[in-house]
Short mmCIF file of C-alpha atoms in Angstrom, two decimals:
data_model
loop_
_atom_site.label_atom_id
_atom_site.label_comp_id
_atom_site.label_asym_id
_atom_site.label_seq_id
_atom_site.Cartn_x
_atom_site.Cartn_y
_atom_site.Cartn_z
CA MET A 1373 27.37 1.07 11.54
CA PRO A 1374 27.69 -2.00 13.66
CA ASN A 1375 27.33 -5.65 12.04
CA GLN A 1376 24.93 -6.84 14.41
CA THR A 1377 21.51 -5.83 16.18
CA PRO A 1378 22.37 -4.10 19.62
CA SER A 1379 21.78 -6.19 22.60
CA ALA A 1380 18.58 -5.96 24.55
CA SER A 1381 17.79 -7.05 27.89
CA VAL A 1382 16.00 -10.53 27.81
CA THR A 1383 13.99 -11.65 30.78
CA LEU A 1384 11.62 -14.29 30.16
CA ARG A 1385 7.98 -13.74 31.46
CA VAL A 1386 5.52 -16.72 31.09
CA VAL A 1387 1.77 -15.57 30.85
CA PRO A 1388 -0.60 -18.42 31.99
CA ARG A 1389 -3.64 -19.33 29.90
CA ASP A 1390 -6.06 -17.58 32.56
CA GLN A 1391 -3.97 -14.22 32.24
CA HIS A 1392 -4.22 -13.67 28.51
CA PRO A 1393 -7.26 -13.40 26.19
CA ILE A 1394 -6.02 -15.82 23.37
CA SER A 1395 -7.88 -19.02 22.71
CA ARG A 1396 -7.50 -21.76 20.19
CA LYS A 1397 -10.79 -21.33 18.82
CA ASP A 1398 -9.70 -18.01 17.41
CA ILE A 1399 -6.62 -19.49 15.78
CA SER A 1400 -6.47 -21.01 12.18
CA PRO A 1401 -6.98 -24.64 12.28
CA ASN A 1402 -4.07 -25.07 9.75
CA ALA A 1403 -1.57 -23.13 12.03
CA LEU A 1404 -2.52 -25.32 14.95
CA ARG A 1405 -1.76 -28.36 12.63
CA VAL A 1406 1.75 -26.92 12.13
CA LEU A 1407 2.38 -26.21 15.64
CA TYR A 1408 1.14 -29.72 16.81
CA ARG A 1409 3.00 -31.40 14.03
CA LEU A 1410 6.35 -29.56 14.80
CA ARG A 1411 6.16 -30.35 18.31
CA GLU A 1412 5.36 -34.18 17.67
CA GLY A 1413 8.43 -34.05 15.76
CA GLY A 1414 10.59 -33.04 18.72
CA HIS A 1415 11.00 -29.34 17.96
CA GLN A 1416 10.02 -26.24 19.62
CA ALA A 1417 7.23 -24.40 17.78
CA PHE A 1418 5.37 -21.16 18.70
CA LEU A 1419 2.72 -18.97 17.07
CA VAL A 1420 4.49 -15.45 16.90
CA GLY A 1421 4.42 -11.84 15.67
CA GLY A 1422 1.34 -10.10 14.37
CA ALA A 1423 -0.97 -12.90 14.86
CA VAL A 1424 -0.36 -13.05 18.53
CA ARG A 1425 -0.33 -9.29 18.79
CA ASP A 1426 -3.75 -9.12 16.95
CA LEU A 1427 -5.35 -11.85 19.20
CA MET A 1428 -4.14 -10.03 22.15
CA VAL A 1429 -6.16 -6.84 21.21
CA GLY A 1430 -9.25 -8.65 19.85
CA GLY A 1431 -8.42 -8.67 16.42
CA HIS A 1432 -8.73 -11.39 13.65
CA PRO A 1433 -5.26 -12.21 12.21
CA LYS A 1434 -5.35 -12.63 8.34
CA ASP A 1435 -1.85 -14.34 8.54
CA TYR A 1436 -0.14 -16.83 10.94
CA ASP A 1437 3.47 -17.15 11.37
CA VAL A 1438 5.30 -19.63 13.18
CA ALA A 1439 8.78 -19.61 15.04
CA THR A 1440 10.45 -22.92 15.47
CA SER A 1441 13.81 -24.50 16.48
CA ALA A 1442 13.55 -26.90 13.36
CA THR A 1443 15.61 -25.67 10.29
CA PRO A 1444 13.87 -25.34 6.90
CA ASP A 1445 14.90 -28.60 5.70
CA GLU A 1446 13.47 -30.35 8.83
CA VAL A 1447 10.24 -28.34 8.37
CA LYS A 1448 10.24 -29.54 4.65
CA HIS A 1449 10.69 -33.13 5.83
CA LEU A 1450 7.80 -32.89 8.15
CA PHE A 1451 5.32 -31.38 5.65
CA ARG A 1452 4.70 -32.74 2.11
CA ASN A 1453 2.80 -29.43 1.40
CA CYS A 1454 5.90 -27.49 2.07
CA ARG A 1455 8.03 -25.15 0.04
CA LEU A 1456 11.22 -23.43 0.91
CA ILE A 1457 11.49 -19.69 -0.13
CA GLY A 1458 13.94 -16.89 0.14
CA ARG A 1459 17.61 -16.28 -0.01
CA ARG A 1460 17.97 -13.11 2.28
CA PHE A 1461 15.81 -14.80 4.75
CA ARG A 1462 15.10 -18.68 4.42
CA LEU A 1463 11.65 -19.56 4.96
CA ALA A 1464 9.23 -22.44 4.79
CA HIS A 1465 5.75 -22.08 3.42
CA VAL A 1466 3.23 -24.71 4.63
CA VAL A 1467 0.49 -24.60 2.12
CA PHE A 1468 -3.11 -25.40 2.94
CA GLY A 1469 -5.24 -24.45 -0.36
CA ARG A 1470 -5.24 -20.62 -0.45
CA GLU A 1471 -3.84 -20.39 3.26
CA ILE A 1472 0.00 -20.30 3.75
CA ILE A 1473 1.51 -20.86 7.29
CA GLU A 1474 4.83 -19.13 7.28
CA VAL A 1475 7.52 -21.09 9.31
CA ALA A 1476 10.86 -19.34 10.44
CA THR A 1477 13.80 -21.10 12.24
CA PHE A 1478 14.76 -19.14 15.26
CA ARG A 1479 17.43 -16.49 14.05
CA ALA A 1480 20.47 -15.35 16.19
CA ASN A 1481 21.38 -11.60 16.27
CA VAL A 1482 25.10 -12.33 15.67
CA ASP A 1483 27.45 -13.00 12.80
CA ASP A 1484 29.09 -16.39 13.16
CA GLY A 1485 31.63 -16.03 10.47
CA SER A 1486 29.64 -18.57 8.03
CA GLY A 1487 28.63 -16.03 5.68
CA ASP A 1488 24.86 -16.61 6.37
CA ARG A 1489 24.58 -13.13 8.06
CA GLN A 1490 25.72 -10.11 5.97
CA VAL A 1491 25.51 -6.42 6.82
CA HIS A 1492 25.98 -3.62 4.37
CA ASP A 1493 28.61 -0.82 5.53
CA ASP A 1494 25.54 1.59 6.11
CA GLY A 1495 23.86 -1.07 8.40
CA ARG A 1496 21.39 -2.56 6.10
CA LEU A 1497 20.78 -6.23 6.70
CA LEU A 1498 21.65 -8.24 3.34
CA ARG A 1499 21.34 -11.81 4.49
CA ASP A 1500 19.99 -13.16 7.88
CA ASN A 1501 20.04 -17.01 8.16
CA VAL A 1502 22.19 -17.67 11.16
CA TYR A 1503 20.01 -19.75 13.65
CA GLY A 1504 20.10 -19.44 17.23
CA THR A 1505 17.74 -19.87 20.37
CA ILE A 1506 14.29 -18.49 21.00
CA GLU A 1507 15.91 -15.68 23.20
CA ASP A 1508 18.14 -14.73 20.34
CA ASP A 1509 15.01 -14.77 18.03
CA ALA A 1510 13.10 -12.40 20.24
CA VAL A 1511 15.80 -9.77 20.42
CA ARG A 1512 16.16 -9.59 16.60
CA ARG A 1513 12.61 -8.94 16.04
CA ASP A 1514 11.61 -5.35 15.25
CA PHE A 1515 8.96 -4.29 17.83
CA THR A 1516 8.18 -5.56 21.36
CA ALA A 1517 4.62 -6.16 20.21
CA ASN A 1518 5.82 -8.48 17.66
CA ALA A 1519 7.95 -10.52 19.82
CA LEU A 1520 5.27 -12.52 21.78
CA TYR A 1521 5.34 -16.45 21.56
CA TYR A 1522 2.23 -18.43 21.97
CA THR A 1523 2.73 -22.18 22.63
CA VAL A 1524 0.09 -25.00 22.51
CA ASP A 1525 2.31 -26.97 25.11
CA ASP A 1526 0.34 -25.26 27.88
CA PHE A 1527 -1.29 -22.33 26.00
CA SER A 1528 0.77 -19.71 27.56
CA VAL A 1529 2.49 -16.72 26.09
CA HIS A 1530 6.20 -16.12 26.43
CA ASP A 1531 7.62 -12.53 26.60
CA TYR A 1532 11.06 -12.05 26.39
CA VAL A 1533 11.11 -8.35 25.76
CA GLY A 1534 8.22 -6.53 27.57
CA GLY A 1535 6.02 -6.81 24.68
CA PHE A 1536 3.05 -8.23 26.76
CA GLU A 1537 3.02 -4.89 28.86
CA ASP A 1538 3.25 -2.76 25.80
CA VAL A 1539 0.46 -4.33 23.97
CA GLN A 1540 -1.74 -3.97 27.17
CA ASN A 1541 -0.75 -0.32 27.22
CA ARG A 1542 -1.35 0.06 23.35
CA ILE A 1543 2.27 1.43 22.66
CA LEU A 1544 4.64 0.60 19.78
CA LYS A 1545 8.31 0.37 20.78
CA LEU A 1546 11.34 -0.79 18.67
CA ILE A 1547 13.64 -3.39 20.27
CA GLY A 1548 17.13 -2.23 20.82
CA ASP A 1549 18.71 1.18 19.53
CA PRO A 1550 16.01 2.68 17.06
CA GLU A 1551 18.64 4.62 15.00
CA THR A 1552 20.46 1.35 14.34
CA ARG A 1553 17.45 -0.71 13.60
CA TYR A 1554 16.24 1.77 11.10
CA HIS A 1555 19.76 1.65 9.25
CA GLU A 1556 19.41 -2.07 9.49
CA ASP A 1557 16.13 -2.01 7.58
CA PRO A 1558 14.73 1.46 6.50
CA VAL A 1559 11.19 -0.08 5.84
CA ARG A 1560 10.67 -0.45 9.43
CA MET A 1561 10.05 3.30 9.54
CA LEU A 1562 6.96 2.51 7.23
CA ARG A 1563 5.91 -0.40 9.47
CA VAL A 1564 6.02 2.06 12.55
CA VAL A 1565 3.36 4.13 10.76
CA ARG A 1566 1.48 1.14 9.42
CA PHE A 1567 1.08 -0.69 12.96
CA ALA A 1568 0.35 2.66 14.60
CA ALA A 1569 -2.55 3.40 12.15
CA LYS A 1570 -4.01 -0.22 12.12
CA LEU A 1571 -3.70 -0.88 15.93
CA GLY A 1572 -4.41 2.70 17.13
CA PHE A 1573 -1.17 2.46 19.23
CA SER A 1574 0.81 5.40 20.29
CA ILE A 1575 4.39 5.38 19.29
CA ASP A 1576 7.24 5.38 21.88
CA ASP A 1577 9.27 8.55 21.80
CA ALA A 1578 12.45 6.86 21.41
CA THR A 1579 11.13 5.03 18.65
CA ALA A 1580 9.54 8.16 16.70
CA ALA A 1581 12.50 10.60 17.23
CA PRO A 1582 14.92 9.44 14.51
CA ILE A 1583 12.25 8.83 11.83
CA PRO A 1584 12.39 12.35 10.15
CA ALA A 1585 16.11 12.53 9.98
CA LEU A 1586 16.32 9.11 8.78
CA ALA A 1587 13.45 9.10 6.28
CA PRO A 1588 15.71 9.48 3.17
CA LEU A 1589 17.22 5.99 3.93
CA LEU A 1590 14.12 4.76 2.05
CA GLY A 1591 15.97 5.61 -0.95
CA ASP A 1592 18.13 2.71 -0.54
CA ALA A 1593 15.30 0.28 -0.10
CA ALA A 1594 14.13 -1.90 -3.22
CA PRO A 1595 11.29 -0.30 -5.31
CA ALA A 1596 9.59 -3.78 -5.49
CA ARG A 1597 9.47 -3.95 -1.80
CA LEU A 1598 8.22 -0.17 -1.25
CA PHE A 1599 5.45 -0.97 -3.72
CA GLU A 1600 4.51 -4.05 -1.70
CA GLU A 1601 4.71 -1.92 1.57
CA CYS A 1602 2.59 0.72 -0.08
CA LEU A 1603 -0.24 -1.59 -0.60
CA LYS A 1604 -0.18 -2.66 2.98
CA LEU A 1605 -0.29 1.05 4.10
CA PHE A 1606 -3.23 2.00 1.98
CA LEU A 1607 -5.12 -1.05 1.18
CA SER A 1608 -5.76 -2.56 4.77
CA GLY A 1609 -8.37 -0.24 5.75
CA TYR A 1610 -6.39 2.40 7.43
CA ALA A 1611 -5.30 4.53 4.47
CA GLU A 1612 -6.20 7.96 5.89
CA GLU A 1613 -4.37 7.37 9.28
CA SER A 1614 -1.28 6.00 7.26
CA PHE A 1615 -1.12 9.09 5.03
CA LEU A 1616 -1.39 11.35 7.97
CA GLY A 1617 1.50 9.46 9.76
CA LEU A 1618 3.61 9.57 6.60
CA GLU A 1619 3.06 13.39 6.63
CA ARG A 1620 3.90 13.75 10.42
CA PHE A 1621 7.17 11.81 10.04
CA GLY A 1622 8.57 13.25 6.83
CA LEU A 1623 8.10 9.85 5.11
CA LEU A 1624 5.48 10.99 2.44
CA ALA A 1625 8.38 12.98 0.70
CA ALA A 1626 10.54 9.94 0.67
CA LEU A 1627 8.04 7.64 -0.91
CA PHE A 1628 6.15 10.23 -3.10
CA PRO A 1629 8.56 13.12 -3.46
CA GLU A 1630 6.86 14.94 -6.34
CA SER A 1631 3.23 14.73 -4.68
CA ALA A 1632 4.77 15.89 -1.45
CA SER A 1633 6.23 18.98 -3.00
CA ALA A 1634 3.06 19.64 -4.88
CA LEU A 1635 0.96 19.37 -1.87
CA LYS A 1636 3.38 21.79 -0.02
CA ALA A 1637 3.05 24.42 -2.77
CA ASN A 1638 -0.75 24.06 -3.04
CA ARG A 1639 -1.64 26.87 -0.52
CA SER A 1640 -5.52 26.25 -0.81
CA GLY A 1641 -5.11 22.80 0.31
CA ALA A 1642 -7.66 21.51 -2.55
CA LEU A 1643 -5.23 18.69 -3.72
CA ARG A 1644 -4.72 17.49 -0.16
CA ARG A 1645 -8.45 17.60 0.12
CA VAL A 1646 -8.98 15.24 -2.77
CA VAL A 1647 -6.36 13.00 -1.53
CA ILE A 1648 -7.72 12.61 1.96
CA GLU A 1649 -11.33 12.10 0.66
CA GLY A 1650 -10.00 9.41 -1.67
CA LEU A 1651 -8.33 7.73 0.99
CA ARG A 1652 -11.54 7.85 3.40
CA GLY A 1653 -13.44 6.30 0.30
CA THR A 1654 -10.79 3.69 0.03
CA ASP A 1655 -11.02 2.70 3.75
CA ALA A 1656 -14.83 2.41 3.64
CA ARG A 1657 -14.60 0.02 0.46
CA VAL A 1658 -12.08 -2.10 2.23
CA ARG A 1659 -14.21 -2.31 5.38
CA ALA A 1660 -17.17 -3.11 3.20
CA ASP A 1661 -15.04 -6.05 1.70
CA GLU A 1662 -15.46 -4.35 -1.79
CA PRO A 1663 -12.48 -4.36 -4.32
CA VAL A 1664 -10.22 -1.60 -4.56
CA SER A 1665 -7.84 -1.19 -7.61
CA PRO A 1666 -4.10 -0.38 -6.93
CA ALA A 1667 -4.25 1.70 -10.23
CA PHE A 1668 -6.82 3.98 -8.59
CA LEU A 1669 -5.04 4.40 -5.33
CA PHE A 1670 -1.77 5.33 -7.25
CA ALA A 1671 -3.74 7.72 -9.45
CA LEU A 1672 -5.06 9.43 -6.22
CA LEU A 1673 -1.69 9.60 -4.35
CA LEU A 1674 0.16 11.01 -7.52
CA TRP A 1675 -2.57 13.37 -8.63
CA PRO A 1676 -0.82 16.26 -7.00
CA ALA A 1677 2.36 15.42 -8.88
CA TYR A 1678 0.36 15.20 -12.09
CA CYS A 1679 -1.61 18.56 -11.66
CA ARG A 1680 1.68 20.39 -11.02
CA ALA A 1681 3.57 18.74 -13.84
CA LEU A 1682 0.59 19.54 -16.29
CA ILE A 1683 0.41 23.26 -15.22
CA ALA A 1684 4.06 23.69 -15.71
CA LEU A 1685 3.92 22.26 -19.25
CA GLN A 1686 1.05 24.34 -20.17
CA ALA A 1687 2.97 27.46 -18.70
CA GLN A 1688 5.56 26.44 -21.35
CA GLY A 1689 3.12 26.69 -24.14
CA VAL A 1690 2.50 23.02 -24.87
CA GLN A 1691 -0.78 22.19 -26.15
CA ALA A 1692 -3.46 20.71 -23.73
CA VAL A 1693 -3.65 17.05 -25.10
CA GLU A 1694 0.30 16.73 -25.34
CA ALA A 1695 0.67 18.34 -22.13
CA GLN A 1696 -1.72 15.94 -20.45
CA ARG A 1697 0.25 12.89 -22.03
CA ARG A 1698 3.65 14.20 -21.11
CA ALA A 1699 2.82 15.13 -17.54
CA ALA A 1700 1.47 11.56 -17.06
CA ASP A 1701 4.58 9.88 -18.61
CA ARG A 1702 6.93 12.16 -16.54
CA VAL A 1703 5.20 11.64 -13.24
CA THR A 1704 5.05 7.93 -13.74
CA VAL A 1705 8.91 7.67 -14.92
CA HIS A 1706 10.10 9.90 -12.11
CA GLN A 1707 7.97 7.78 -9.40
CA LEU A 1708 9.35 4.38 -10.82
CA THR A 1709 12.99 5.39 -9.25
CA THR A 1710 11.16 5.01 -5.71
CA ILE A 1711 8.42 2.72 -6.21
CA ALA A 1712 8.28 0.05 -8.73
CA LEU A 1713 4.73 0.44 -10.12
CA PRO A 1714 3.84 -2.40 -12.34
CA ARG A 1715 2.62 -1.31 -15.84
CA ARG A 1716 -0.69 -3.30 -15.22
CA PHE A 1717 -1.28 -0.38 -12.67
CA SER A 1718 0.65 2.45 -14.07
CA LEU A 1719 -1.06 2.48 -17.39
CA PRO A 1720 -4.77 2.36 -16.13
CA MET A 1721 -3.52 5.10 -13.68
CA GLN A 1722 -2.50 7.09 -16.55
CA GLU A 1723 -5.81 6.57 -18.43
CA ILE A 1724 -7.85 7.53 -15.40
CA TRP A 1725 -5.99 10.98 -15.72
CA LEU A 1726 -6.33 11.63 -19.37
CA LEU A 1727 -10.08 10.67 -19.22
CA GLN A 1728 -10.49 13.65 -16.78
CA SER A 1729 -10.56 16.17 -19.81
CA ARG A 1730 -12.84 13.81 -21.78
CA LEU A 1731 -15.39 14.09 -18.99
CA SER A 1732 -15.15 17.73 -18.87
CA SER A 1733 -17.39 20.10 -20.51
CA THR A 1734 -14.72 22.69 -20.75
CA GLN A 1735 -13.78 21.03 -23.93
CA SER A 1736 -16.18 21.57 -26.56
CA GLY A 1737 -18.01 18.67 -28.33
CA GLN A 1738 -17.51 16.13 -25.66
CA ARG A 1739 -21.44 15.72 -25.18
CA GLN A 1740 -21.90 14.86 -28.90
CA ARG A 1741 -23.45 11.50 -29.09
CA LYS A 1742 -20.68 9.63 -30.77
CA ARG A 1743 -18.02 10.79 -28.17
CA VAL A 1744 -20.41 10.08 -25.16
CA MET A 1745 -20.70 6.48 -26.28
CA ARG A 1746 -17.20 6.26 -27.07
CA THR A 1747 -16.35 7.44 -23.67
CA LEU A 1748 -18.76 5.35 -22.10
CA ALA A 1749 -17.36 2.26 -23.54
CA HIS A 1750 -13.91 3.06 -22.36
CA PRO A 1751 -12.63 0.16 -20.05
CA ARG A 1752 -11.42 2.85 -17.61
CA PHE A 1753 -14.62 4.96 -17.68
CA ARG A 1754 -16.09 4.00 -14.47
CA ALA A 1755 -12.85 4.66 -12.46
CA ALA A 1756 -12.31 7.94 -14.22
CA PHE A 1757 -16.00 8.94 -13.34
CA ASP A 1758 -15.45 8.03 -9.74
CA PHE A 1759 -12.12 10.02 -9.72
CA LEU A 1760 -14.07 13.04 -11.26
CA ALA A 1761 -16.78 12.97 -8.42
CA LEU A 1762 -13.88 12.72 -5.96
CA ARG A 1763 -12.48 16.03 -7.32
CA GLN A 1764 -15.80 17.80 -6.23
CA VAL A 1765 -14.41 18.16 -2.57
CA ALA A 1766 -11.87 20.65 -4.05
CA SER A 1767 -13.94 22.44 -6.34
CA ASP A 1768 -17.63 22.56 -7.48
CA GLU A 1769 -16.43 23.24 -11.10
CA HIS A 1770 -17.40 19.83 -12.62
CA THR A 1771 -20.92 19.57 -10.65
CA ASP A 1772 -22.64 19.66 -14.04
CA ASP A 1773 -20.25 17.21 -15.59
CA ILE A 1774 -20.83 14.71 -12.85
CA ALA A 1775 -24.69 14.99 -13.18
CA PHE A 1776 -24.42 14.51 -17.03
CA TRP A 1777 -22.31 11.58 -16.97
CA ARG A 1778 -24.03 9.73 -14.03
CA ASP A 1779 -27.24 10.24 -16.15
CA ALA A 1780 -25.54 9.09 -19.20
CA GLN A 1781 -24.57 5.79 -17.74
CA ASN A 1782 -28.45 4.99 -17.76
CA ASP A 1783 -29.71 6.93 -20.64
CA PRO A 1784 -27.22 8.65 -23.13
CA ASP A 1785 -29.75 10.35 -25.24
CA ASN A 1786 -31.79 11.54 -22.44
CA ALA A 1787 -28.73 12.91 -20.67
CA ILE A 1788 -27.72 14.90 -23.83
CA ALA A 1789 -30.98 16.27 -24.16
CA LEU A 1790 -31.17 17.29 -20.33
CA HIS A 1791 -27.53 18.56 -20.02
CA PRO A 1792 -26.60 20.45 -23.29
CA GLU A 1793 -23.11 21.55 -23.49
CA PRO A 1794 -22.48 24.89 -22.11
CA GLU A 1795 -21.61 27.76 -24.33
CA SER A 1796 -18.33 29.23 -24.14
CA GLU A 1797 -18.02 32.37 -22.11
CA GLY A 1798 -17.84 35.58 -24.07
CA ASP A 1799 -18.23 33.81 -27.52
CA ASP A 1800 -21.44 35.11 -29.12
CA THR A 1801 -21.06 32.63 -32.05
CA ALA A 1802 -20.95 29.54 -29.89
CA ALA A 1803 -24.72 28.91 -30.15
CA ALA A 1804 -24.89 29.67 -33.83
CA PRO A 1805 -25.40 26.93 -36.26
CA ARG A 1806 -22.45 26.16 -38.46
CA ARG A 1807 -22.64 27.11 -41.94
CA ARG A 1808 -22.27 23.98 -44.21
CA ARG A 1809 -19.71 24.62 -46.84
CA ARG A 1810 -20.87 23.56 -50.39
CA ARG A 1811 -18.50 21.14 -51.96
CA ARG A 1812 -17.20 21.96 -55.32
CA ARG A 1813 -17.78 19.88 -58.18
CA PRO A 1814 -14.68 18.44 -59.94
CA ALA A 1815 -13.73 20.40 -62.96
CA ALA A 1816 -14.92 18.97 -66.19
CA SER A 1817 -12.35 16.95 -68.22
CA ALA A 1818 -10.58 19.06 -71.01
CA GLU A 1819 -10.28 15.80 -73.33
#
């Protein structure tokens, strides 16, 4: 693979204030402070990337990035509230309470021999700290829609690679040769799906074409980075569309291989219905500004893999409770090789799965008062109950269980009386009271 990003045609187009919709009143005051301070310090400074793109389409950016001619050390000199981060990609973070304005120096797209740009033999970019001009910086960005620069000099937008027109046409297009750019950073394939889902953009044919064949390259990405990318994919309010995009481009099998395999083997489509319905619920909660737990999200995404592993273990004769525990452990360990799921999420995820059997009336004795109270007190009960209710889209098998546990949360004793445990099918003795065994008295001492 080549050791630098392929050249792309660069033609500056300056879009004056009266020809674009971006207004300073819609921009974070802290981002504006950074832009003006850099400008007063004698440096070029532009709002860039997703913030400009989102403002163009009427969105409300959550993050603001600034591109500048100032080096990280020069940025730090201008701002007392600045910290420098990163080795692979040196950045300055200017901190305003809970808001962080990320400031990056213009990057060049060539190797100057200093060792500050390193590319792996397979094309992956390992280090990128060679500084250049704004033209260089525009070319090395990933998508044309992310290469728009807004300046407070005259409030115009600077476009070097045709991004302004692409945003107007709502199309997502990579800068340079797509195959080379994906080799350079495989996570860009996930970003294609995420941005298309979030913005409602179509994907340029040349940008989309190489993805299915190159999807396995995600195996070379850092598991911790893929975890963060999954949170962006599924916890931004566009989880369902993101999932459908991953399926369409063969990326689901690269991220969740065992779940993808289980979904493919599940001819009834029941498992997929659960996943889709769960993602719709996640989107609704995000849009309502309600909390969503990554543990619940991954319990949902890995549920098909867990079900398949559980069935396989039970077919081998493993006892039910042991099979559940082993299936949960197996799926978690296998998934960790791809996505670095922290224990603070993986353990609650497993508890959500394992509680499903305790919420089910198919196991006798689950509605005894002591067991009911113990289950209600479990810290993961509410998440497990919500998961049980979600499973109803695949089957009405647990309708009575859902009704029982819904009532039990308000009045356990009344719920037990209203929803007696069903008798086992074909067992005439199920309703018969158990005979009490008489305890034997200890034998008299021979002494």
